[in-house]
CSV table of C-alpha atoms in Angstrom, one decimal:
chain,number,residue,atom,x,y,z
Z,878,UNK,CA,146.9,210.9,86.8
Z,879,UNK,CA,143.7,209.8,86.2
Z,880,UNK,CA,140.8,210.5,83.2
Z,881,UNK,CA,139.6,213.3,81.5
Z,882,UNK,CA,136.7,213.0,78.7
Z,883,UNK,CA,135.2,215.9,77.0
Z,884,UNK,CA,131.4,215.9,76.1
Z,885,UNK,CA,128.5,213.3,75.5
Z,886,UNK,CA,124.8,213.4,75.7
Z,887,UNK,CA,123.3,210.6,77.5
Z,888,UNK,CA,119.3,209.9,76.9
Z,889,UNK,CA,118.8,208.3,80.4
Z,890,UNK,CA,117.4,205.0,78.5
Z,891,UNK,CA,120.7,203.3,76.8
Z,892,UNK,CA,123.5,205.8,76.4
Z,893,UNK,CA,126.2,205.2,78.2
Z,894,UNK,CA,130.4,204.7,78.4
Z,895,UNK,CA,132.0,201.5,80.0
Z,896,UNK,CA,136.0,201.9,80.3
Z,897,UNK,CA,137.8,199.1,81.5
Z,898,UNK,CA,139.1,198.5,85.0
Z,899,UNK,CA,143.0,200.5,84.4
Z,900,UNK,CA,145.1,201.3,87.3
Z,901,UNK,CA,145.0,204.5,87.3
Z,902,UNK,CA,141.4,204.6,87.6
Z,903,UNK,CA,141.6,202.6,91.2
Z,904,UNK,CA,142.0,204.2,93.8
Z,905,UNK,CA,142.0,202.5,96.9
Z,906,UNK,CA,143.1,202.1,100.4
Z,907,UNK,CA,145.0,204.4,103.0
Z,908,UNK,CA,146.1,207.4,101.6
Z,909,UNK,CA,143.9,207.6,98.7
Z,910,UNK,CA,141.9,210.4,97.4
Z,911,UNK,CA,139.8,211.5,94.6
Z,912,UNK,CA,138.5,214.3,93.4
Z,913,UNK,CA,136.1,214.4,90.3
Z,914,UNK,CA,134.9,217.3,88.3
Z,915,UNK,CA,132.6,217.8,85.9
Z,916,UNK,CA,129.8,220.3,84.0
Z,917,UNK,CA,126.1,218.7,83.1
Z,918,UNK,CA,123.2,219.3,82.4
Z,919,UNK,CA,120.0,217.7,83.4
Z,920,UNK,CA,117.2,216.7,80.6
Z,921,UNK,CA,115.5,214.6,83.1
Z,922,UNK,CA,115.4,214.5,86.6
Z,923,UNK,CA,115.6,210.9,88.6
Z,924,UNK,CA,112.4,209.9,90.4
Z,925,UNK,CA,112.4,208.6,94.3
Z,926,UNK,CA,112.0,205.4,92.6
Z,927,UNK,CA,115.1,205.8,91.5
Z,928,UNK,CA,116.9,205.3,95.0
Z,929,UNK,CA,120.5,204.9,93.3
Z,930,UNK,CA,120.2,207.8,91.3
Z,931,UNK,CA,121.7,209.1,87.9
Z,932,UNK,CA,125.4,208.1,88.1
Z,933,UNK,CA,127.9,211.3,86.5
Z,934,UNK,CA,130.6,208.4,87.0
Z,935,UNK,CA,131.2,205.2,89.0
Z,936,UNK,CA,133.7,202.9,89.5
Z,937,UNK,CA,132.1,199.4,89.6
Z,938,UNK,CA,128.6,198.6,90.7
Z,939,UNK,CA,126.6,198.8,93.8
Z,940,UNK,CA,127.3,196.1,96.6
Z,941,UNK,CA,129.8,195.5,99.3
Z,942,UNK,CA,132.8,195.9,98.3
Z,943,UNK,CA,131.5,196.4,94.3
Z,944,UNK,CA,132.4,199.6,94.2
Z,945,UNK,CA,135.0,202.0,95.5
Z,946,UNK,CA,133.3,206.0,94.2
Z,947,UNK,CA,130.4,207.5,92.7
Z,948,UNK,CA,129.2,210.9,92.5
Z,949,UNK,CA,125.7,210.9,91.2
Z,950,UNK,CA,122.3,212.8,91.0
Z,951,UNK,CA,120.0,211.9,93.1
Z,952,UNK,CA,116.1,212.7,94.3
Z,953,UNK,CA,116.7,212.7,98.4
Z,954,UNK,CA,113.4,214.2,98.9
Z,955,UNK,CA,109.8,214.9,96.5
Z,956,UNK,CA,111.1,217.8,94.7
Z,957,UNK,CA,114.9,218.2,95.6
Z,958,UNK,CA,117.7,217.3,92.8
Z,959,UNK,CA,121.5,217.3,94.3
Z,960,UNK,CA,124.6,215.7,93.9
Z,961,UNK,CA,125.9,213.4,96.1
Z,962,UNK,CA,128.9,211.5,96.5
Z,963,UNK,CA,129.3,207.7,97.9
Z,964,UNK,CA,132.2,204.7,99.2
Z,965,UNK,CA,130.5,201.6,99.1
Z,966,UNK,CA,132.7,198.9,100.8
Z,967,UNK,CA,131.5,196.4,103.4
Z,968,UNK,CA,130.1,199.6,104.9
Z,969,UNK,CA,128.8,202.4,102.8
Z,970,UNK,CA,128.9,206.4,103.1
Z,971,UNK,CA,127.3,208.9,101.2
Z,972,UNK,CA,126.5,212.3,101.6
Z,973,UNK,CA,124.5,214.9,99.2
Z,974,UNK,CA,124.5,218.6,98.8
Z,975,UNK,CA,122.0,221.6,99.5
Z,976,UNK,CA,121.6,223.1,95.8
Z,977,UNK,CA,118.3,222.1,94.0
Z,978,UNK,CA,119.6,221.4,90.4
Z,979,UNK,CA,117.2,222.1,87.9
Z,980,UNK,CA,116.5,221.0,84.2
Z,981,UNK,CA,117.9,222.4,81.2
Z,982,UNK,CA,120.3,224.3,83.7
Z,983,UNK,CA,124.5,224.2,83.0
Z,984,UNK,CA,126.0,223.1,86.6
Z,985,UNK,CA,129.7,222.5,87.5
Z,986,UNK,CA,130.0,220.1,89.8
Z,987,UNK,CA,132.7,218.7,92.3
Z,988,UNK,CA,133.5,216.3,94.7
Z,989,UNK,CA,136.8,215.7,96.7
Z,990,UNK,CA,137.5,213.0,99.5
Z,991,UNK,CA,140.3,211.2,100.9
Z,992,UNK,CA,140.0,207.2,102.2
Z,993,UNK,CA,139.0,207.9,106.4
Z,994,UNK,CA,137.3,210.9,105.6
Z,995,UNK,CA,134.4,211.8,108.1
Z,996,UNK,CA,133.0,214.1,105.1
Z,997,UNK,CA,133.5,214.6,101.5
Z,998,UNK,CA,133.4,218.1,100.0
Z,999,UNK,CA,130.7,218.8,97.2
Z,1000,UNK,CA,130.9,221.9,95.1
Z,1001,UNK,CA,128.2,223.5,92.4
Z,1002,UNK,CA,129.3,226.6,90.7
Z,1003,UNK,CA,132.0,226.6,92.9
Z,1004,UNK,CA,130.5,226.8,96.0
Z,1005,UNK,CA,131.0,224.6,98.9
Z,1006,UNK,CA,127.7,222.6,100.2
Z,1007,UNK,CA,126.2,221.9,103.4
Z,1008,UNK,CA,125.9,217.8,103.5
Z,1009,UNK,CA,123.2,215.4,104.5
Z,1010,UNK,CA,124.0,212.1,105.0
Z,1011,UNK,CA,122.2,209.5,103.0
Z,1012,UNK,CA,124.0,206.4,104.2
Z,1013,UNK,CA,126.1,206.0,107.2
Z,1014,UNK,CA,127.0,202.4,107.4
Z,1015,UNK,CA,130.2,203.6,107.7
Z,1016,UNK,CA,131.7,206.1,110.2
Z,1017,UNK,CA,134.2,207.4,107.1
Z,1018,UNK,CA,134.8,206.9,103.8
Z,1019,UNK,CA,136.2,204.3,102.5
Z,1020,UNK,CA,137.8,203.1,99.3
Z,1021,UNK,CA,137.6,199.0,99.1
Z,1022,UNK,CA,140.0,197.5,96.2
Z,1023,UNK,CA,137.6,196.7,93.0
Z,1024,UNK,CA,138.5,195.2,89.4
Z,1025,UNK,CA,135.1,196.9,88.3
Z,1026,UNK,CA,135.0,198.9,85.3
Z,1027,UNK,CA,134.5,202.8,85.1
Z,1028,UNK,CA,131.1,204.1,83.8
Z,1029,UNK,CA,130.6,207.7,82.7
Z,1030,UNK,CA,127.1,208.6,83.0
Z,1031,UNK,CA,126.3,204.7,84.4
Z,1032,UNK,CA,127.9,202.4,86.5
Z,1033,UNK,CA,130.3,200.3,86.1
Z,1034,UNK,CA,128.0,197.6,84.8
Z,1035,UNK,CA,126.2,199.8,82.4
Z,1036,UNK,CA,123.1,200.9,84.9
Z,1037,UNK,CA,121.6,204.0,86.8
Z,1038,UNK,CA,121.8,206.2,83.8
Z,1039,UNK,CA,122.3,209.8,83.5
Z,1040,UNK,CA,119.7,211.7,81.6
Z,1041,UNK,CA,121.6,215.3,80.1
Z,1042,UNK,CA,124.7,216.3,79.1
Z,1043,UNK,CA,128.1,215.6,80.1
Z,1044,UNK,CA,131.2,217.4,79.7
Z,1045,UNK,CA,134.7,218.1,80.7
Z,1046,UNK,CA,134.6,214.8,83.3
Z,1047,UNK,CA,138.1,214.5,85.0
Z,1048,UNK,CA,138.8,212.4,87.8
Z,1049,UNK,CA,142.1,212.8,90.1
Z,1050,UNK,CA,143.8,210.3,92.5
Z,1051,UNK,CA,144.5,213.8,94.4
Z,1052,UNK,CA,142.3,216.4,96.4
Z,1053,UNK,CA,142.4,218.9,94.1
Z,1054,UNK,CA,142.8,222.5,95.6
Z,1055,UNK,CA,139.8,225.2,95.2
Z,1056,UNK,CA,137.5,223.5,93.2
């Protein structure tokens, strides 16, 4: 249950793909879970300016209760690229990985989490990483109800976009076992 989509480069300026809000793409509430897979590679890397990050997928757009996952790319610290994956509800939690991604370099990347969640699990090359958290609004995760659409390599609005290739997205309403 869920989506799979193949390959697409996105330039980091206009590419991106909007899919309309569907049911299976929402998960929500207790005794939800997600896990979303994925291979890329990185033409650009995002700047500390760019606080939000490149999205790989998100479903709806930043703001309480906007939004209910993202796994992204983001620029924690001068010098350090890593996934991370978010909630954002009336309280938002993210956390990113340990692995420096570099440009021009094939990654596979994972996420898994289930709604009240202390921690999500982030893979690269299948490996498990050690998590920082970047926002800890809330205590767990937490998937709110949204009607906002699913973008792949942007949000949900069409913003935050990913600079690199994409391939072989798949997102689950399951924790998917050894990722």
């Amino acid at each position: 249950l869920g989506l799979r989509w193949l390959a697409a480069l996105f330039n980091g300026t206009t590419s991106k793909i909007i899919v309309p809000s569907s049911t299976p793409l929402n998960i929500n509430g207790a005794g939800s879970h997600v896990t979303i897979i994925a291979r890329i590679i990185l033409n650009g890397n995002p700047t500390l300016a760019d606080a939000l990050g490149f999205q790989v997928t998100r479903k709806g757009t930043e703001g309480a209760n906007l939004s209910n996952y993202a796994f992204e790319v983001v620029q924690p610290t001068s010098g350090n690229v890593r996934i991370q994956f978010r909630s954002v509800g009336s309280a938002g939690r993210s956390q990113y990985g340990s692995t420096d991604l570099a440009t021009g370099k094939e990654y596979i990347i994972a996420a898994s989490c289930s709604h009240g969640d202390t921690n999500a699990n982030l893979y690269v090359n299948g490996l498990l990483e050690s998590l920082t958290n970047s926002d800890t609004a809330s205590a767990t995760y937490q998937f709110p109800s949204t009607t906002g659409s699913l973008g792949i390599g942007s949000d949900g609005s069409g913003g935050q976009l990913l600079n690199g290739y994409l391939y072989e997205l798949a997102i689950f309403s399951e924790i998917i076992p050894g990722n």
